[in-house]
Coordinates of C-alpha atoms in Angstrom, one line a residue:
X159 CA -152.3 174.7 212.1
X160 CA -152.2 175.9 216.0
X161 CA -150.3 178.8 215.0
X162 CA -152.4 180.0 212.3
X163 CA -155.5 180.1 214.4
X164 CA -153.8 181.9 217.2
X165 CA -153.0 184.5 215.0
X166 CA -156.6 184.8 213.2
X167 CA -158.1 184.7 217.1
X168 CA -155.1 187.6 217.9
X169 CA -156.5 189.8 215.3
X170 CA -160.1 189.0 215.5
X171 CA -159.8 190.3 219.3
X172 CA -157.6 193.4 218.5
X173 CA -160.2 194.6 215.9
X174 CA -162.9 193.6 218.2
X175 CA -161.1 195.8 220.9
X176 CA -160.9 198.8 218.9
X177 CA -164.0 198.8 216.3
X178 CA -165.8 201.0 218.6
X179 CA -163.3 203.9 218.5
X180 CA -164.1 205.8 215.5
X181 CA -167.8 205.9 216.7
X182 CA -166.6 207.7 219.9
X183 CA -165.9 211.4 217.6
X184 CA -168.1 213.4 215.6
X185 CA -167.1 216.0 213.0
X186 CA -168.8 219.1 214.1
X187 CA -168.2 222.4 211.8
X188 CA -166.6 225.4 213.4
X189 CA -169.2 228.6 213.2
X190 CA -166.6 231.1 213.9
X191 CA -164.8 230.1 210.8
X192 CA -168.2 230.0 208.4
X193 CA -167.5 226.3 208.2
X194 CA -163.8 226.5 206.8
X195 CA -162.4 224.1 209.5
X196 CA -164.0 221.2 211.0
X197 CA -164.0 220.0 214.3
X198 CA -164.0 216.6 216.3
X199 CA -166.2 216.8 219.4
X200 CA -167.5 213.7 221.9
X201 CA -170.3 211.7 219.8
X202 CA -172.9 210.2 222.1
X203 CA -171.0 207.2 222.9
X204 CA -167.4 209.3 223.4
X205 CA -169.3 211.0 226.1
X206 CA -171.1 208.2 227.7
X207 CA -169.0 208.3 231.2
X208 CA -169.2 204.2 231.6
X209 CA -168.0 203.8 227.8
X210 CA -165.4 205.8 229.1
X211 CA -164.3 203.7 232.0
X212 CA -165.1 200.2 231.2
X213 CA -163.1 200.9 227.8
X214 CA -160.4 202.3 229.1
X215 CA -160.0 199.7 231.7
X216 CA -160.6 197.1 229.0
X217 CA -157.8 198.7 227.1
X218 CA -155.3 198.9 229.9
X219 CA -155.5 195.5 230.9
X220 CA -156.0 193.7 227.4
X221 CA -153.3 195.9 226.0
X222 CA -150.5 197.1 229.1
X223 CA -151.7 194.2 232.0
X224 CA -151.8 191.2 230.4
X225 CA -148.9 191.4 228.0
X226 CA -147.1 192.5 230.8
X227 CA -147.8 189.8 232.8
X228 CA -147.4 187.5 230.0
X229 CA -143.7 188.9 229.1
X230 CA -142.7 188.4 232.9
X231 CA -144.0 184.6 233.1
X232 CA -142.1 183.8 229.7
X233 CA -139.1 185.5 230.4
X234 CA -138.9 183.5 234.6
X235 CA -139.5 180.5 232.2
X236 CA -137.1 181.4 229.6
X237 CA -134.4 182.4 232.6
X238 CA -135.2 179.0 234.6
X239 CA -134.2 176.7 231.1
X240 CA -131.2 179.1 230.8
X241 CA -130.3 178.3 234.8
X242 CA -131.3 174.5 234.3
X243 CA -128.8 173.9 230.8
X244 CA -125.8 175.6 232.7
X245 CA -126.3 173.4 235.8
X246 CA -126.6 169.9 233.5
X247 CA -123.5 171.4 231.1
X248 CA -121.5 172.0 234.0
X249 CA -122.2 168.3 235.3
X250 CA -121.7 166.9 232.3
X251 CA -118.4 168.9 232.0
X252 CA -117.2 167.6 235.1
X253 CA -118.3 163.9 234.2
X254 CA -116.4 164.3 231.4
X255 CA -113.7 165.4 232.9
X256 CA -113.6 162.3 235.2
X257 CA -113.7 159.7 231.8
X258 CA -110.6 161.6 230.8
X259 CA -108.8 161.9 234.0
X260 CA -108.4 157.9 233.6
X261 CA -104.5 157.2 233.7
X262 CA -102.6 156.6 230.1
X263 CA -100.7 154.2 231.4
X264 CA -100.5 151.9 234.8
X265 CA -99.7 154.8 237.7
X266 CA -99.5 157.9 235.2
X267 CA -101.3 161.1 236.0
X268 CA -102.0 161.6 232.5
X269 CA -100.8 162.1 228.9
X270 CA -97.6 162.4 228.5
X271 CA -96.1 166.2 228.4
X272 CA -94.1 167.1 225.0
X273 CA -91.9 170.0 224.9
X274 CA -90.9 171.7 221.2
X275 CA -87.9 173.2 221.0
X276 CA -86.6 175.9 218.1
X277 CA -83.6 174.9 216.3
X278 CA -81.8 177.5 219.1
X279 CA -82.3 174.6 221.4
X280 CA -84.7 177.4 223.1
X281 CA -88.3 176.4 223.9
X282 CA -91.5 178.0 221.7
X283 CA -93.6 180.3 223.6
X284 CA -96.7 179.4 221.8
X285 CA -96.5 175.6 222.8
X286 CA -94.0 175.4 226.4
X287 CA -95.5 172.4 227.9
X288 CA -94.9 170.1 224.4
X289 CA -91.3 168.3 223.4
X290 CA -91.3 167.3 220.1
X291 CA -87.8 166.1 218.9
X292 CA -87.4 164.8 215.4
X293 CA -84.4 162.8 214.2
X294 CA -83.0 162.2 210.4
X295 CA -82.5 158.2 210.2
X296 CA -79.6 157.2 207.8
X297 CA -79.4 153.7 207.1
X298 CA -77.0 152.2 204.5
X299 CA -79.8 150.1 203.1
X300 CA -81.7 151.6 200.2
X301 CA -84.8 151.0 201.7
X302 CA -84.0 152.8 205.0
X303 CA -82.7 155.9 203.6
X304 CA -84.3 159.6 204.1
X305 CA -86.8 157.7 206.6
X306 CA -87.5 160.9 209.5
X307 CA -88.4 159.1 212.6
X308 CA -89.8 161.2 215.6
X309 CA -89.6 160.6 219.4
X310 CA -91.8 161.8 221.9

């Protein structure tokens, strides 16, 4: 897949960046120590002065520049989407709050408001702009009896 090779080509040019490295020390022995301790010193291509630079500058921008650059551009993208789904939530927010705004009934505002009240005839907290009132019907026909009707 896409992926897959992206990766294989990511590695390839990460080892490729850094295969030369080991080959810039050499493993001198210390003569003040009769060769108890070894040193690393410059090899050849350490000390070459344009192996220095053009490496360096190669490492900088392949490995600070670029994903630097790279993390910015994604991140403006990533901020512009962000920016572009509030804007087209919002307006579909407020277009569907103009559906619903559509009067119940012929010159109503809107639903109807309900207010429940405790059996203290006080008003709940949790709920004050709903009236739900809820009435035991007794009928003297059996099949009316213990019916519970309730009025909004």
């Amino acid at each position: 897949t896409r992926a897959k090779r992206i990766i294989v080509a990511v590695y390839i040019l990460c080892f490729a960046s850094t295969v030369t490295t080991p080959h810039e020390w050499t493993v001198v022995p210390n003569p003040k120590t009769n060769n108890e301790t070894l040193v690393l010193d410059y090899s050849s291509l350490g000390a070459n002065n344009t192996y220095k630079k053009a490496f360096y500058w190669y490492t900088a921008v392949v490995f600070i520049l670029i994903p630097l650059i790279l993390l910015t551009v994604f991140n403006s993208f990533l901020i512009l989407a962000l920016k572009r789904s509030q804007i087209e939530r919002n307006h579909l927010t407020q277009s569907s709050k103009l559906k619903s705004s559509t009067p119940f009934e012929s010159g109503s505002q809107g639903p109807p408001q309900y207010r429940p009240f405790a059996q203290d005839g006080n008003r709940h907290k949790s709920a004050p702009n709903m009236h739900i009132e809820v009435r035991h019907h007794t009928d003297s026909t059996e099949e009316g009896k213990g019916n519970i009707f309730a009025a909004f």
